[in-house]
Tab-separated table of C-alpha atoms in Angstrom:
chain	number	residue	atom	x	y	z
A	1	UNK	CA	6.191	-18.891	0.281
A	2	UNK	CA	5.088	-20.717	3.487
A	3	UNK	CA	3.169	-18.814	6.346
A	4	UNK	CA	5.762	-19.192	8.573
A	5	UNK	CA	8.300	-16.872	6.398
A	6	UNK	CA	9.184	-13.535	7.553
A	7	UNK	CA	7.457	-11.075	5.414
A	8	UNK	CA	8.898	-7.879	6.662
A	9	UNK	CA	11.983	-8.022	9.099
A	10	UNK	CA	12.763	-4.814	10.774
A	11	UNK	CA	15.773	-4.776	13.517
A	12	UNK	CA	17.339	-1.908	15.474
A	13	UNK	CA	15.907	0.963	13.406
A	14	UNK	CA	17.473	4.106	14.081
A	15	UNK	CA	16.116	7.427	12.339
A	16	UNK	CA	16.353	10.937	13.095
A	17	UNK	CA	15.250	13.990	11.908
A	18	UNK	CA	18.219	16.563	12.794
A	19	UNK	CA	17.777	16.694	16.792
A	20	UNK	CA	14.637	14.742	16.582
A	21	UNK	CA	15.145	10.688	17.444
A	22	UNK	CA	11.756	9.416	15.286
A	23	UNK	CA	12.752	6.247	15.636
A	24	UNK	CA	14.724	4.258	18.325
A	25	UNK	CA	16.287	0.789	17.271
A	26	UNK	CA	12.506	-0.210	16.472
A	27	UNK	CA	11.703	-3.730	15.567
A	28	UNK	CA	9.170	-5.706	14.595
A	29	UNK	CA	8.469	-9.026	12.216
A	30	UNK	CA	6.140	-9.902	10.332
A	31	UNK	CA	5.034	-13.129	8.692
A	32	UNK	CA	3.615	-13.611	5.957
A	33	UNK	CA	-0.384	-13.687	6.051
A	34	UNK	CA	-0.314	-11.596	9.286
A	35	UNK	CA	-1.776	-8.511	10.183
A	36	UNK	CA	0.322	-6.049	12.162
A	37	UNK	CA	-1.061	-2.939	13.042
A	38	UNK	CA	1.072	-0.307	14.347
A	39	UNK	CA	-0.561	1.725	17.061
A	40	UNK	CA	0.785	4.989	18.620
A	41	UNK	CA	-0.127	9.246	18.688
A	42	UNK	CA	0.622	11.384	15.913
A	43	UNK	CA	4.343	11.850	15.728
A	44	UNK	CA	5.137	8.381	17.118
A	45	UNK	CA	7.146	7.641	14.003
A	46	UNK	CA	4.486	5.181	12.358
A	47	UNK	CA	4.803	7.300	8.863
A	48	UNK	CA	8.562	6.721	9.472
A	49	UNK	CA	8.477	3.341	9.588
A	50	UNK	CA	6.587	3.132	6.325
A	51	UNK	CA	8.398	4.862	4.216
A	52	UNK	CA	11.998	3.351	6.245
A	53	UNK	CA	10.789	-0.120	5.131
A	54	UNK	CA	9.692	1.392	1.653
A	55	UNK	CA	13.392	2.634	1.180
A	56	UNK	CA	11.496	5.671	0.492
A	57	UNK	CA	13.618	6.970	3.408
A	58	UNK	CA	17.505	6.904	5.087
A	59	UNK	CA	17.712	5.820	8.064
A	60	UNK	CA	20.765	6.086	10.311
A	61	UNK	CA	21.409	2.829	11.744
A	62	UNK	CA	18.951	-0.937	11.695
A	63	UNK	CA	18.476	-3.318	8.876
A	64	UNK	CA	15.234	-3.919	6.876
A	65	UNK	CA	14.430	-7.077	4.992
A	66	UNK	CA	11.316	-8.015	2.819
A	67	UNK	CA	11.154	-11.993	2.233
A	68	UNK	CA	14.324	-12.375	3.679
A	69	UNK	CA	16.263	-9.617	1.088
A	70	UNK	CA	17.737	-6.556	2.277
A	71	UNK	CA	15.392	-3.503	0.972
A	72	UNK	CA	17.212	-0.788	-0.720
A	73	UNK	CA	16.005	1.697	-2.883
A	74	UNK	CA	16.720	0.400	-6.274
A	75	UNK	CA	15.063	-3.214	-4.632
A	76	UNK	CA	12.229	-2.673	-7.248
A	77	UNK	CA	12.405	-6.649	-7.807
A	78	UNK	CA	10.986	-6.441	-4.074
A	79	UNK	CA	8.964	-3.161	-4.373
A	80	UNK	CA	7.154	-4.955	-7.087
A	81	UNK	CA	5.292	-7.620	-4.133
A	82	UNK	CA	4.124	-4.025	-2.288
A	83	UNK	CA	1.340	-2.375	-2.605
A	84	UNK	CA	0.924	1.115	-0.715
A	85	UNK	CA	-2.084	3.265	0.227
A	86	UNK	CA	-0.658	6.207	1.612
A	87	UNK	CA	-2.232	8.167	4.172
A	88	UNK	CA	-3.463	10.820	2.119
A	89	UNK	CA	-5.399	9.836	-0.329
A	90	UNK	CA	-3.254	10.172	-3.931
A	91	UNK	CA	-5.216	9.805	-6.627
A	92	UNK	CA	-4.438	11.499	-10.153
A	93	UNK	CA	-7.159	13.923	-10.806
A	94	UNK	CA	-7.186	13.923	-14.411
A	95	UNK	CA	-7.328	10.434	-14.527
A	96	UNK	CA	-10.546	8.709	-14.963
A	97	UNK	CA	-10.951	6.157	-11.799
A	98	UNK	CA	-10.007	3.523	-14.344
A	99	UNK	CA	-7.249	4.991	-15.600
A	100	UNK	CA	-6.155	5.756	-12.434
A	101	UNK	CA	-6.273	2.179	-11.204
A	102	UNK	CA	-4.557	0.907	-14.722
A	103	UNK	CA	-1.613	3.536	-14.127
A	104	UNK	CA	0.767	0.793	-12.798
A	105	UNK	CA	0.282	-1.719	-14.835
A	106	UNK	CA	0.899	0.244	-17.873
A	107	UNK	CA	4.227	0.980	-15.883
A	108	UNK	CA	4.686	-2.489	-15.742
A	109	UNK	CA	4.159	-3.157	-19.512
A	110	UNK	CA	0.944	-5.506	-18.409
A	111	UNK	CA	-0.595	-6.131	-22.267
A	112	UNK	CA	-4.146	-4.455	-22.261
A	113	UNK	CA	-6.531	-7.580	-22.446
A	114	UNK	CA	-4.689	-8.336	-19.267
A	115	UNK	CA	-4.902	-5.035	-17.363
A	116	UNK	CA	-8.415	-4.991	-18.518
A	117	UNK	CA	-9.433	-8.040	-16.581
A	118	UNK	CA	-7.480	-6.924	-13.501
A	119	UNK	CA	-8.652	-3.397	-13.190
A	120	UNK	CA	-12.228	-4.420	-13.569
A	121	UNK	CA	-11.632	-7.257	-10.910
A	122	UNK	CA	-10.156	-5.107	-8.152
A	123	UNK	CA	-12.830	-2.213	-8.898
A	124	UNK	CA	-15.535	-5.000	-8.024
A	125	UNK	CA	-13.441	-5.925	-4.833
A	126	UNK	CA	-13.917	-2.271	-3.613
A	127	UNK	CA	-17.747	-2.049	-4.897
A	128	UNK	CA	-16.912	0.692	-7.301
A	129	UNK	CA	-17.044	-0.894	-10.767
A	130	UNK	CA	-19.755	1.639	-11.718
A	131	UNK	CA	-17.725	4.870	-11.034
A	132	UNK	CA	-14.973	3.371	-13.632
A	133	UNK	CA	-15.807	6.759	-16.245
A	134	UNK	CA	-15.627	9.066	-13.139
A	135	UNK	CA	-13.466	11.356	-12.370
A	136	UNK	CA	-12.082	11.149	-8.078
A	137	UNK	CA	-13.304	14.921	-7.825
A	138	UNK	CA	-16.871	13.433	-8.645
A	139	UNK	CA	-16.265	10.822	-5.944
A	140	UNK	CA	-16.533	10.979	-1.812
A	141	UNK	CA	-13.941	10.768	-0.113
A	142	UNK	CA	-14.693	7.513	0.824
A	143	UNK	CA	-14.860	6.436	-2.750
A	144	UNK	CA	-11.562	7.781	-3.745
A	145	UNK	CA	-9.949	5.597	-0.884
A	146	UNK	CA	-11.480	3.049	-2.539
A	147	UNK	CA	-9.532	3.807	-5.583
A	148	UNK	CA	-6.498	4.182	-3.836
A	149	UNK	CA	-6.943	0.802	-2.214
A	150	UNK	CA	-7.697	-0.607	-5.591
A	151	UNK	CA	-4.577	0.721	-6.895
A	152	UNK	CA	-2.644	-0.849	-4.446
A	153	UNK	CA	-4.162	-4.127	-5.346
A	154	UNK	CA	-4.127	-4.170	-8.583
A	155	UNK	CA	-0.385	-5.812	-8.906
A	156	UNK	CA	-1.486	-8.469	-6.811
A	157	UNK	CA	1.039	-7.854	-3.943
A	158	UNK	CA	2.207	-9.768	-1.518
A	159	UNK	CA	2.333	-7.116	0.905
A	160	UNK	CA	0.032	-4.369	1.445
A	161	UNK	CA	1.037	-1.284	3.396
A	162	UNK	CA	-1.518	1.069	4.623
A	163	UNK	CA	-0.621	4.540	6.403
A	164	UNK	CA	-3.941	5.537	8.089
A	165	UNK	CA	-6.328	4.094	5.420
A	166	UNK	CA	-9.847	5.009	6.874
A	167	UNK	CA	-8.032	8.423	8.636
A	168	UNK	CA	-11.037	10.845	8.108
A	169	UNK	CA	-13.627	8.876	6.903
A	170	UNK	CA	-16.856	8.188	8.395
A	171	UNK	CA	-17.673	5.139	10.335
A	172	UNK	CA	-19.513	3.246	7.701
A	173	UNK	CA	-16.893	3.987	5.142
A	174	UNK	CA	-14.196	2.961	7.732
A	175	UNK	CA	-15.519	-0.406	8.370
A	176	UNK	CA	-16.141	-1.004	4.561
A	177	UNK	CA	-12.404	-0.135	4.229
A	178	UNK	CA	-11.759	-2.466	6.933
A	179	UNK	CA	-13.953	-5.170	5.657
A	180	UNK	CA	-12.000	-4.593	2.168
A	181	UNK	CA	-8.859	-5.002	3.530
A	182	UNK	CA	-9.809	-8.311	5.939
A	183	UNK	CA	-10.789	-9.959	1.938
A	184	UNK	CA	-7.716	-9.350	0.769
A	185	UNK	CA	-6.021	-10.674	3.929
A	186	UNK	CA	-8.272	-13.805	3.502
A	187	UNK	CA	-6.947	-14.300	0.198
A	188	UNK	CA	-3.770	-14.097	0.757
A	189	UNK	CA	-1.979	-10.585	1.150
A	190	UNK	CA	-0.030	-9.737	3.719
């Protein structure tokens, strides 16, 4: 995939909520390796947009494309390339942080030796390789976006959505977030 390939296509997005217009033939592109951050107050349909392009949603009229194929919601050949943080943090709480961060690629049938090595490598990318036995109640908030950030990374995706990932954190832990998720730019992800 070359730089100059659309990543995310979105054109003429139309979504309401009964009466409520969220979205108004929105559209953006994105190419792969940028950084697009959308901007707007609460309830300016940013969420929306997410989960439209996720096919975690219906919208009413528009057309969404990841690399070029249309994004359904059985596109899981597509949803596989995505990582998500969402904006709450959703970590399982029963669920050691390791476990936690392993979740998908046991979904993925990712032999252990293998899930091993990337677990442990995306838990030293967010500086949090010693909490691996802990469980996220034991953990700041801060920390557990860590491990939701992790999660998200540890598929390797092409794409990385984020809904509000340093919303309510402190400063410091907002610009490690940030500093996180300029690495994995640098290295590739969209």
């Amino acid at each position: 995939m070359s730089n100059s390939e659309n990543a995310i296509e979105v054109t003429n997005l139309v979504k309401r909520y009964t009466d409520l217009l969220a979205l108004d033939h929105f559209s953006l592109t994105v190419k792969a390796g940028e950084i697009l951050g959308l901007l707007g107050p609460n309830g300016s349909g940013k969420t929306t947009t997410i989960n439209c392009i996720l096919s975690l949603l219906t919208f009413d009229k528009g057309d969404i494309k990841v690399f070029g194929k249309e994004m359904k919601p059985d596109s899981y050949d597509i949803k596989r390339e995505i990582g998500v943080v969402m904006q709450d943090v959703a970590v399982f709480d029963e669920l050691t942080v390791y476990e936690n961060i392993e979740l998908p690629l046991v979904y993925l049938n990712i032999k252990p030796a293998e899930r091993n090595r990337r677990v442990k490598e995306v838990l030293e990318k967010v500086n949090m390789l010693h909490r691996a036995n802990h469980l996220p109640q034991q953990l700041s908030g801060g920390q557990q976006q860590r491990i939701a950030i992790a999660r998200a990374l540890v598929n390797k995706p092409a794409i990385l959505l984020c809904d509000e990932p340093t919303g309510n954190l402190d400063p410091a832990n907002s610009n490690e977030i940030m500093k996180i998720l300029n690495q994995v730019n640098k290295q590739g992800t969209t």
